[in-house]
CSV table of C-alpha atoms and ligand atoms in Angstrom, one decimal:
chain,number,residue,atom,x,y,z
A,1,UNK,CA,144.8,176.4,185.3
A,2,UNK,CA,144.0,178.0,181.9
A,3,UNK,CA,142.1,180.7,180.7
A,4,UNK,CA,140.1,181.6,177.5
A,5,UNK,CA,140.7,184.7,175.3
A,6,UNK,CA,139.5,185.7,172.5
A,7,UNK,CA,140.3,189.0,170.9
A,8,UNK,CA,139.1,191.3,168.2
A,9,UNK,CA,137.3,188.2,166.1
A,10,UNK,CA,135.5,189.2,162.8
A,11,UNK,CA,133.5,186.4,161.1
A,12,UNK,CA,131.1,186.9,158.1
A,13,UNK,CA,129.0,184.5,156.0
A,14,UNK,CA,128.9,186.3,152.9
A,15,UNK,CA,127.2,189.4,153.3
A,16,UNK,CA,125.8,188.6,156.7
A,17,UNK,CA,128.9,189.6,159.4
A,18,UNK,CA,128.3,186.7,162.3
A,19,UNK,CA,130.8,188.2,164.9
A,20,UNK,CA,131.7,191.8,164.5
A,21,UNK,CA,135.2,192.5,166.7
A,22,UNK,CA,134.2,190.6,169.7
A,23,UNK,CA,136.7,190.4,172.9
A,24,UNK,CA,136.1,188.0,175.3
A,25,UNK,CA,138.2,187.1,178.6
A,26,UNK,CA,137.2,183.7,180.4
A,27,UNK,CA,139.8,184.0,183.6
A,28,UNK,CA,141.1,180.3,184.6
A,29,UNK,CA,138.3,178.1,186.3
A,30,UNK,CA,135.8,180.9,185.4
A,31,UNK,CA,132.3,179.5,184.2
A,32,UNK,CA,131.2,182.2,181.3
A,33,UNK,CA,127.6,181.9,179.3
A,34,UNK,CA,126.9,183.5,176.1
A,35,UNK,CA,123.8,184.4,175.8
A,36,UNK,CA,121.2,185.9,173.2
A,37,UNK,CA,118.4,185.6,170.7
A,38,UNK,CA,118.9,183.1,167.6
A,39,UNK,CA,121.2,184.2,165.2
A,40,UNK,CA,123.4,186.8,167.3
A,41,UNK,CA,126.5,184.8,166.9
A,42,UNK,CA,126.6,182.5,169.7
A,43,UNK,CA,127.6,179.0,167.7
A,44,UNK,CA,130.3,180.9,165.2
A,45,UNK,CA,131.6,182.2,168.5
A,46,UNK,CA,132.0,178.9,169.8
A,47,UNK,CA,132.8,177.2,166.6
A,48,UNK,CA,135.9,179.7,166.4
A,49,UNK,CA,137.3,178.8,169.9
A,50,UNK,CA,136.8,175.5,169.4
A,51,UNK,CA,138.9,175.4,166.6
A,52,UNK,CA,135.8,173.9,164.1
A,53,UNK,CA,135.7,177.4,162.1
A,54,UNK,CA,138.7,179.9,161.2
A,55,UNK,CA,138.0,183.3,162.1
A,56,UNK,CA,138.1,186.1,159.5
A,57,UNK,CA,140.3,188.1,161.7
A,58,UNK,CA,141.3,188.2,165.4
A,59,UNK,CA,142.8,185.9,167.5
A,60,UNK,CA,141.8,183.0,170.2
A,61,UNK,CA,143.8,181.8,173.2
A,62,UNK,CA,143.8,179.1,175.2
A,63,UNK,CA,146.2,178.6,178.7
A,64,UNK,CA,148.1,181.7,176.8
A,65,UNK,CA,149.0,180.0,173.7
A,66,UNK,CA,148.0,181.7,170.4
A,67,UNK,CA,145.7,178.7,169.0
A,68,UNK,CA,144.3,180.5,165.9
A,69,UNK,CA,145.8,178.5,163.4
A,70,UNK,CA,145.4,175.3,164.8
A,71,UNK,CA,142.9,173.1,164.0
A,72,UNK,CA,140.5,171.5,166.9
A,73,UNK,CA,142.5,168.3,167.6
A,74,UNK,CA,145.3,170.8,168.8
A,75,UNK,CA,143.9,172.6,171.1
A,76,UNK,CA,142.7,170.3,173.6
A,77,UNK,CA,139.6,171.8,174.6
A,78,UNK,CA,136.2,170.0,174.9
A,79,UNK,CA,133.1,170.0,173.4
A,80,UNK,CA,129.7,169.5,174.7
A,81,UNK,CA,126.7,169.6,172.0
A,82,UNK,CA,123.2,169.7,171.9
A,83,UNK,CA,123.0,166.3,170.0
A,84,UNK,CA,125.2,164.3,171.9
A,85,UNK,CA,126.3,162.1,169.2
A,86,UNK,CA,127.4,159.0,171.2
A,87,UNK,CA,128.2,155.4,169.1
A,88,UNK,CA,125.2,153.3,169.3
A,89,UNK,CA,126.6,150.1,168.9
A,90,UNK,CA,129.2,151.3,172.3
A,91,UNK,CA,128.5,150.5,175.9
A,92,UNK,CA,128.4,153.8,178.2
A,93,UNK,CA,132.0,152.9,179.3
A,94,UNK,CA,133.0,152.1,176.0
A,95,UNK,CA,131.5,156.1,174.5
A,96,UNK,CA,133.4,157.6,177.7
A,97,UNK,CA,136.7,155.6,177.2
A,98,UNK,CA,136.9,156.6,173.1
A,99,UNK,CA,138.8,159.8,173.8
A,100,UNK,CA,141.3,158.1,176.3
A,101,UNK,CA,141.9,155.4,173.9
A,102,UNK,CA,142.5,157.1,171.0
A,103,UNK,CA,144.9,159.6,173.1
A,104,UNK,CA,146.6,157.3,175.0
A,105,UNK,CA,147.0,153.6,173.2
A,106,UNK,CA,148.9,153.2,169.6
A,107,UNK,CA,146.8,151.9,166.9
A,108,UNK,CA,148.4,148.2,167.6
A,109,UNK,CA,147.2,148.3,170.8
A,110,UNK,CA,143.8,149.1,169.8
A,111,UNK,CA,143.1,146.6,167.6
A,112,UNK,CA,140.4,143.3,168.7
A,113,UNK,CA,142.1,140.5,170.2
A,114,UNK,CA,145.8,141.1,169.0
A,115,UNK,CA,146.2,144.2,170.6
A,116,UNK,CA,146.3,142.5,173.9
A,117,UNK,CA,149.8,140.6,173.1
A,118,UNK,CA,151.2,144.4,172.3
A,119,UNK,CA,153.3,145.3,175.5
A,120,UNK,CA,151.7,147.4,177.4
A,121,UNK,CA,148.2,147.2,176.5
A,122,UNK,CA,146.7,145.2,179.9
A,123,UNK,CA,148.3,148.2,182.2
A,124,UNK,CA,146.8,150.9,179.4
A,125,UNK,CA,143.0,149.7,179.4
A,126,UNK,CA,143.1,149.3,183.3
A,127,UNK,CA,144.3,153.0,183.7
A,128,UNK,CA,141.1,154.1,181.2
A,129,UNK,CA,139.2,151.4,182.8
A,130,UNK,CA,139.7,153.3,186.4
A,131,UNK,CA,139.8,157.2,185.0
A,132,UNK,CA,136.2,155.8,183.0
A,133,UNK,CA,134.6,154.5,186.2
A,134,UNK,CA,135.8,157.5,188.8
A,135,UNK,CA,134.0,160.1,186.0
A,136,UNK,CA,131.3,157.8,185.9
A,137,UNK,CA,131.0,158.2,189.8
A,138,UNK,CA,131.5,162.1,189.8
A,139,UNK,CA,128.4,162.0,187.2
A,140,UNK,CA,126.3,159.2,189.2
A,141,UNK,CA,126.1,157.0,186.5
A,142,UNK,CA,128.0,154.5,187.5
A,143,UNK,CA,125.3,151.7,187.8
A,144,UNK,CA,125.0,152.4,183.7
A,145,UNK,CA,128.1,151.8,182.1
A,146,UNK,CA,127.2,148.4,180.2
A,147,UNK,CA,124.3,150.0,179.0
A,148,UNK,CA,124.2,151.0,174.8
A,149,UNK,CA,122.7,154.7,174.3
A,150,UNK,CA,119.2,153.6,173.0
A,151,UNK,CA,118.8,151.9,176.8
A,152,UNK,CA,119.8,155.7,178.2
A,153,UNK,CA,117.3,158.4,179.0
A,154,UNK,CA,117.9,161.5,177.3
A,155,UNK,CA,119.2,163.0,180.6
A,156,UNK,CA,121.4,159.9,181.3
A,157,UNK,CA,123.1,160.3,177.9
A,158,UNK,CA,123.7,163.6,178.3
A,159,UNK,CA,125.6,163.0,181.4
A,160,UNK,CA,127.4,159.9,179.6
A,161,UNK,CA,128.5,162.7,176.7
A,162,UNK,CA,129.7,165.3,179.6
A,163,UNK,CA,132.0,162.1,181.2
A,164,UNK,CA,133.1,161.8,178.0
A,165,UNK,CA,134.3,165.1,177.8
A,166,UNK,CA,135.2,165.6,181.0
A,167,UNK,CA,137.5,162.5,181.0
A,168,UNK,CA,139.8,163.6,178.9
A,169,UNK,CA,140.4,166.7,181.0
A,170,UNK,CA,140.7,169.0,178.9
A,171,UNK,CA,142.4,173.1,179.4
A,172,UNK,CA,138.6,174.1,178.4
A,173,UNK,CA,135.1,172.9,178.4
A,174,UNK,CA,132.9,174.3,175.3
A,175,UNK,CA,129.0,173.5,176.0
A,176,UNK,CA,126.8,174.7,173.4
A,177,UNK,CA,123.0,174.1,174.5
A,178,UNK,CA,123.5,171.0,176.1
A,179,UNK,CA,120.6,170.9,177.9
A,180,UNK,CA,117.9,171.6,175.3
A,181,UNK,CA,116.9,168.3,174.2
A,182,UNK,CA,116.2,168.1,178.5
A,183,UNK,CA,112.7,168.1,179.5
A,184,UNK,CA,111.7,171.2,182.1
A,185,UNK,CA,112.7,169.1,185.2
A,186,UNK,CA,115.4,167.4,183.7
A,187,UNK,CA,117.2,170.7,182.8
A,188,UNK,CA,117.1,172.1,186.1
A,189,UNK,CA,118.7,169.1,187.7
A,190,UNK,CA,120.9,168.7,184.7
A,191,UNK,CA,122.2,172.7,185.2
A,192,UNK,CA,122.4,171.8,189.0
A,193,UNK,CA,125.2,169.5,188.1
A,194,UNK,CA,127.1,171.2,185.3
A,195,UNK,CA,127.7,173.9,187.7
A,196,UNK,CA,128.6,171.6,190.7
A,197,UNK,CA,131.0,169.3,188.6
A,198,UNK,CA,132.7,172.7,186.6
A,199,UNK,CA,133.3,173.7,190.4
A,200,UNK,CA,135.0,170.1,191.1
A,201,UNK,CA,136.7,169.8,188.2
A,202,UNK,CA,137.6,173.6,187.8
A,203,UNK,CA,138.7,174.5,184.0
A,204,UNK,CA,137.1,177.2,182.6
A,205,UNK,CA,134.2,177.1,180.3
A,206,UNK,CA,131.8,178.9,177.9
A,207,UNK,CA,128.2,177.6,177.7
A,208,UNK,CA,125.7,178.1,175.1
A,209,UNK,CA,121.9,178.9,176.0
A,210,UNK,CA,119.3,181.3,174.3
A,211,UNK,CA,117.7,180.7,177.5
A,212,UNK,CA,118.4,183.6,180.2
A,213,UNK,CA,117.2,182.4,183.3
A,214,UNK,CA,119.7,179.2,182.3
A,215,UNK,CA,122.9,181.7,181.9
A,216,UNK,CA,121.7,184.1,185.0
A,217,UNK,CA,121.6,181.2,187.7
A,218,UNK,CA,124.5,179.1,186.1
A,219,UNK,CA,127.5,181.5,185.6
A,220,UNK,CA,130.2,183.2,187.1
A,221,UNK,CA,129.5,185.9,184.5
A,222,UNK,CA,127.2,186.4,181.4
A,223,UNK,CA,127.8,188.1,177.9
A,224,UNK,CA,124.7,189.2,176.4
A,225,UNK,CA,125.2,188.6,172.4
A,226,UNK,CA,123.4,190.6,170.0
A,227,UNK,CA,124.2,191.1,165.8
A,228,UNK,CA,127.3,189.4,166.3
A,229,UNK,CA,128.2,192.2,169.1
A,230,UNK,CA,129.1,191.6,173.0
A,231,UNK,CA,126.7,194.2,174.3
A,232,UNK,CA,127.5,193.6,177.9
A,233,UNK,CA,129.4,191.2,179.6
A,234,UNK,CA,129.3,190.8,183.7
A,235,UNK,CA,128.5,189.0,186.8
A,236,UNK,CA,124.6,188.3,186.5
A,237,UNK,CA,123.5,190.8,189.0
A,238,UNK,CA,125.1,193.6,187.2
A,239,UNK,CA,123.9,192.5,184.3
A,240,UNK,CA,120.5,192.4,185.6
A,241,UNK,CA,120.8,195.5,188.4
A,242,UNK,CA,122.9,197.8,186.0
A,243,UNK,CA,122.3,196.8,182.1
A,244,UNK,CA,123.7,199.1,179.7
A,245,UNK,CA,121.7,198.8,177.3
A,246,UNK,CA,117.8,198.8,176.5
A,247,UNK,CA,118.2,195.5,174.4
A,248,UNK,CA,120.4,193.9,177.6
A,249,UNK,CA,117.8,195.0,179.9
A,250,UNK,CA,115.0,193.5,177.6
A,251,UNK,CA,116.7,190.1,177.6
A,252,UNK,CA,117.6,189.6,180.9
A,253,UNK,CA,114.6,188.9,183.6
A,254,UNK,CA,111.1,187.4,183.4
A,255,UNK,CA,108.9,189.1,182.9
A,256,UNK,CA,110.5,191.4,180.2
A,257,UNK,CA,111.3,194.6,181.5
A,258,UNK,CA,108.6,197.1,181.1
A,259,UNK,CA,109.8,200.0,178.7
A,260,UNK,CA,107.7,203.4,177.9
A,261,UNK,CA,108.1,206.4,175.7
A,262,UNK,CA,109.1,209.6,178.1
A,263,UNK,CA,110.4,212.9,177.9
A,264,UNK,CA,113.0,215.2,179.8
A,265,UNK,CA,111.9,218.4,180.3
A,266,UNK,CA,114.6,221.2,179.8
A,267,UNK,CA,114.8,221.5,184.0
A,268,UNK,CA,115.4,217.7,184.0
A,269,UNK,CA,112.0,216.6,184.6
A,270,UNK,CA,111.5,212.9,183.5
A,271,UNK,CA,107.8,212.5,182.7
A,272,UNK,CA,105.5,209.5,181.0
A,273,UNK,CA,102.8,211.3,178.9
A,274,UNK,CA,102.8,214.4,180.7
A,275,UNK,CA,103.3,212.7,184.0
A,276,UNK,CA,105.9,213.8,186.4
A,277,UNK,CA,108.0,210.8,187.4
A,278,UNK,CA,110.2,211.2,190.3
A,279,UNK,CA,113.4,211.4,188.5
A,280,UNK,CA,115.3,213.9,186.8
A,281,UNK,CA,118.0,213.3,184.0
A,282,UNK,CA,120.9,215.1,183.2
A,283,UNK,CA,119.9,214.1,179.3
A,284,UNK,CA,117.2,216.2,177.8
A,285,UNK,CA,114.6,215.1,175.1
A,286,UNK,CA,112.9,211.7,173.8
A,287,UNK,CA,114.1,208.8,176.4
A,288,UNK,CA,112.9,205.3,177.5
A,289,UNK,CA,111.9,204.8,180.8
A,290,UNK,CA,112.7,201.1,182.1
A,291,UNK,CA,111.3,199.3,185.0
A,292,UNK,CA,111.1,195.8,186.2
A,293,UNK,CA,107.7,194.5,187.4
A,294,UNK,CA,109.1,194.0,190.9
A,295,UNK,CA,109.8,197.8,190.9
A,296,UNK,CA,106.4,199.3,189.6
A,297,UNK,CA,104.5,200.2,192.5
A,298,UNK,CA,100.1,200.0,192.6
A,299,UNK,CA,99.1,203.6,193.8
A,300,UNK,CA,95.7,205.5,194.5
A,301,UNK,CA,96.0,207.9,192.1
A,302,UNK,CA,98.9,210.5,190.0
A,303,UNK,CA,100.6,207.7,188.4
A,304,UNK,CA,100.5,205.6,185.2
A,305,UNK,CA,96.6,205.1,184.2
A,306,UNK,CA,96.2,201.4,183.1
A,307,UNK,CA,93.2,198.9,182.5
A,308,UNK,CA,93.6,195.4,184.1
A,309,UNK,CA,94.0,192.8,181.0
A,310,UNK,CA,94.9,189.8,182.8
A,311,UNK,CA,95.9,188.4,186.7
A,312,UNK,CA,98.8,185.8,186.7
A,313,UNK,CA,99.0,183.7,189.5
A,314,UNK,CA,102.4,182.5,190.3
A,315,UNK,CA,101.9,181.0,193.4
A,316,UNK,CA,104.3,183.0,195.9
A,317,UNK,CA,103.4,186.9,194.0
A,318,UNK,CA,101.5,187.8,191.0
A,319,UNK,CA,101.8,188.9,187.7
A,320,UNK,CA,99.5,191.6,187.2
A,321,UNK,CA,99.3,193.0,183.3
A,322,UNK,CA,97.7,196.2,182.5
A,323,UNK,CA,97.3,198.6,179.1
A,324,UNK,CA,98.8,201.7,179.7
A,325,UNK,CA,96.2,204.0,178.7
A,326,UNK,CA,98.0,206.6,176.3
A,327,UNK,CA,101.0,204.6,175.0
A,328,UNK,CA,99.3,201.4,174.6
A,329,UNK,CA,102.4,199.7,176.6
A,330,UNK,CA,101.5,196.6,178.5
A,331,UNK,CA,102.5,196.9,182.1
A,332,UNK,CA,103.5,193.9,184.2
A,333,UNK,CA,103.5,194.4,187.8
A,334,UNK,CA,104.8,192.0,190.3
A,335,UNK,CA,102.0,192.2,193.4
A,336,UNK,CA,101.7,190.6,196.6
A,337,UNK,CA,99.7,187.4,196.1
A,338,UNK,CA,96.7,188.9,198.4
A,339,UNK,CA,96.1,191.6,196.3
A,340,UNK,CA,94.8,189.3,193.2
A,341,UNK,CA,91.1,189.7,194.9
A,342,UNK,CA,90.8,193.6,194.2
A,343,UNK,CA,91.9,193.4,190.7
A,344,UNK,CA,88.9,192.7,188.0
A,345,UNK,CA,89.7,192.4,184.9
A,346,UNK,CA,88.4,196.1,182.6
A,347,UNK,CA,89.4,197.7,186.4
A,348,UNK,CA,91.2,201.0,186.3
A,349,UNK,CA,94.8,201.3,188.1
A,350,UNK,CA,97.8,203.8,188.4
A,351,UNK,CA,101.3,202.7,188.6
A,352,UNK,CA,104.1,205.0,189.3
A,353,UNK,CA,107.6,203.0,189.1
A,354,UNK,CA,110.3,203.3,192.1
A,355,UNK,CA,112.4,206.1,191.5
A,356,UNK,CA,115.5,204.3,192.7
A,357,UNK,CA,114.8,201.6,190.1
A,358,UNK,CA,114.4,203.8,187.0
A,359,UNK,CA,116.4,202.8,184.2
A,360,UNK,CA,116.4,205.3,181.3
A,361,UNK,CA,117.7,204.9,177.8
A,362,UNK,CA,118.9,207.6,175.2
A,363,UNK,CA,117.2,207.5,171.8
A,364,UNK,CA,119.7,204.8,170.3
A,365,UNK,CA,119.6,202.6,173.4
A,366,UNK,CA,122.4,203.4,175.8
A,367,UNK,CA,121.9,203.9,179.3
A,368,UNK,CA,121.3,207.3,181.1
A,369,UNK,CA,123.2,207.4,184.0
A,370,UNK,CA,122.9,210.5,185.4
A,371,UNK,CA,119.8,209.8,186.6
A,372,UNK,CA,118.4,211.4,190.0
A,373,UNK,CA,115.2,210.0,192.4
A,374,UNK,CA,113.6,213.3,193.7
A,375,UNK,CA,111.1,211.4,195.6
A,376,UNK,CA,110.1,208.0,197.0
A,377,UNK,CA,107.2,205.5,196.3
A,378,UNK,CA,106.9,204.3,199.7
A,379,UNK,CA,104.0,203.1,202.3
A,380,UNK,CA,101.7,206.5,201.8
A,381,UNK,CA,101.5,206.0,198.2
A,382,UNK,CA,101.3,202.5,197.7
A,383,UNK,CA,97.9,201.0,197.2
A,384,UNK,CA,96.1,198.1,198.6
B,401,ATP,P1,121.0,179.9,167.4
B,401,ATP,O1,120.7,180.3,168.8
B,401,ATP,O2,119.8,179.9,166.5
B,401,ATP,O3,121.9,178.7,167.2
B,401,ATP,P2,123.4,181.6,167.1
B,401,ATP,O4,123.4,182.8,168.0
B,401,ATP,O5,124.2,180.4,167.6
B,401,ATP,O6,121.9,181.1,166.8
B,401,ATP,P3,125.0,181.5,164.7
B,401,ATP,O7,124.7,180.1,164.4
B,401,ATP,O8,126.3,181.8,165.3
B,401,ATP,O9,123.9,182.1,165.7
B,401,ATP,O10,124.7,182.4,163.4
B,401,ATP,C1,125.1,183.8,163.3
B,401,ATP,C2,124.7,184.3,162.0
B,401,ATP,O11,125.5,183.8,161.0
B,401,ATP,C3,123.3,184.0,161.6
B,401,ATP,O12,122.7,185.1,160.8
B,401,ATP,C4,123.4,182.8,160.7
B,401,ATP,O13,122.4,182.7,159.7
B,401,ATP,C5,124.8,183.1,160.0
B,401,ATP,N1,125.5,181.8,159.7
B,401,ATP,C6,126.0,180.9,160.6
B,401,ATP,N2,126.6,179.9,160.0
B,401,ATP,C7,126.5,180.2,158.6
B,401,ATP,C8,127.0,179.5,157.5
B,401,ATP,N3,127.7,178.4,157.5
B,401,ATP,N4,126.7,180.1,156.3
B,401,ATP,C9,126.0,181.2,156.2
B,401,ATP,N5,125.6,181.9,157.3
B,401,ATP,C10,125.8,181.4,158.5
């Protein structure tokens, strides 16, 4: 088994620096996303491991071989794209045998017709012919192998371009939005089975999304990419429970995090326009107080003054969104569904977040940890 590592990699386009000293450890068999908003670095990242881009500086390993200064043949990775790029004019079997052939049979024995009187050939092309159809099995498309591309759904030739990788079995898999060009439904299956085959097949691999919920409920871990930084890389409850950073926590959950301007008073008091939180910080002055929606609490009154903008029904909870009356913020509130009835739009609420669940960030972003709750939101407080 082979890891991943990739250490102290600078990359810049001109004046604009892609990857600024990024480390990165992907342990053998581990199943790593990047993830982040367009343009964070993602793509060079994975361009430079794959061996499709020299770094400026740095170095990239793979099964604990320096492989910086080879090129992408050498390094016997794999590499799953958005566009999938499979031959038209090639059967299914024939796209997932190309790597096999071209590792494994000598350019006489490839060739139409002749190739078969080279020795050796018949016992080569029944080996691919088997290693083609068990992959094809592991990836249920086994029924599809005579089929050309144009005669494949979108989500079926996705899975033909994973065999194809997988076939070769490589030290690393390298997936870089594969799933994108995947309607809604189709992407959820087609994540199902990228995480139950890398558990099968068991190399390690780094995969591609802007999409968070895709890295949070695929990986073994997630690094969350901003300006060509790693701002925080861990297993995706820590990344979600214990962010270290404002932008991390911003990124990570649905509905974004709700964030407000607050103070510390000099005896540690946090407080959201004038109004006591129950929290104190070791930090004095200007803060941000973060909570998720699931952890701002409806009460009667003494809490966060909001106006009701807009009731979204999920189905199992709902959303409920609500101006903050001095900051402007919006507030989203995750509610037991029953509570949708007593919340008109233009109504008049108070929130006070769980004091457990506070997050607070310093003035450039970086979590406050010394963070206290002094009291508790619990039954007596909570509204409705
Ligand atoms: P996306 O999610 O949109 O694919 P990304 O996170 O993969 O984005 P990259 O493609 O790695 O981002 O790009 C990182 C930065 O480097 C961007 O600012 C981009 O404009 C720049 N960049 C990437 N490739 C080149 C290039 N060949 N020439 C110039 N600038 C480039």
């Amino acid at each position: 088994m082979s890891g991943i590592e990739v250490d102290k990699v600078t990359k810049s386009y001109g004046v604009v620096t892609a990857l600024d000293d990024v480390s990165l450890k992907v342990a053998p068999g581990e199943f790593v996303s990047l993830v982040g908003p367009s343009g964070c670095g993602k793509t060079t990242l994975m361009k430079i491991i794959a061996g499709l881009d020299r770094a400026d500086d740095g170095r990239v390993s793979i099964a604990d071989r320096d492989v910086s200064k080879l090129g992408a043949a050498d390094r016997d990775v794999a590499m799953v794209f958005q566009n999938y790029a499979l031959y038209p004019h090639l059967t299914a079997r024939q796209n997932i045998a190309v790597p096999l052939v071209m590792r494994t049979m000598t350019a006489a024995q490839r060739l139409p017709f002749i190739g078969g009187f080279v020795p050796g050939t018949g016992e080569r092309r029944s080996t691919i012919r088997r290693e083609v159809e068990q992959t094809a099995e592991l990836l249920a498309i086994g029924h599809l192998l005579e089929r050309k591309p144009a005669q494949l759904s979108g989500g079926q030739r996705q899975r033909v371009a994973l065999a194809r990788a997988i076939v070769r079995r490589p030290l690393a898999f390298l997936m870089d939005e594969p799933l994108s060009n995947l309607d809604a439904s189709l992407r959820v299956q087609t994540r199902k089975e990228i995480v139950d085959l890398h558990r099968r097949v068991g190399a390690s691999t780094i995969y591609v999304t802007h999409d968070q919920a895709e890295a949070m409920t695929m990986s073994d871990r997630v690094a969350v990419m901003m300006e060509g930084k790693i701002l925080q890389l861990g297993t995706p409850e820590e990344i979600y429970l214990d962010p270290w950073d404002l932008r991390v926590a911003a990124f990570v959950g649905s509905p974004r995090i709700n964030a407000l301007p607050a103070d510390v008073d000099t005896d540690g008091q946090v407080r959201v326009d004038g109004v006591p939180m129950d929290v104190t910080s070791r930090v004095r002055g200007r803060v941000t107080l973060a909570v998720r929606a699931e952890d701002l609490a409806l009460v009667r009154a003494d809490g966060l003054p909001a106006t009701i903008e807009h009731v979204e029904f999920l189905g199992e909870a709902v959303l409920l969104h609500a101006r903050h009356a001095m900051s402007g913020a919006l507030l989203i509130a995750r509610l037991e569904r029953d509570h949708r009835h007593r919340l008109p739009r233009g109504g008049a609420v108070h929130f006070r977040p769980k004091p457990d669940r506070v997050f607070l960030f310093d003035e450039a972003g970086r979590r406050v940890t010394r963070v206290q709750p002094t009291g508790a939101v619990g039954r007596e407080t909570a509204l409705v």
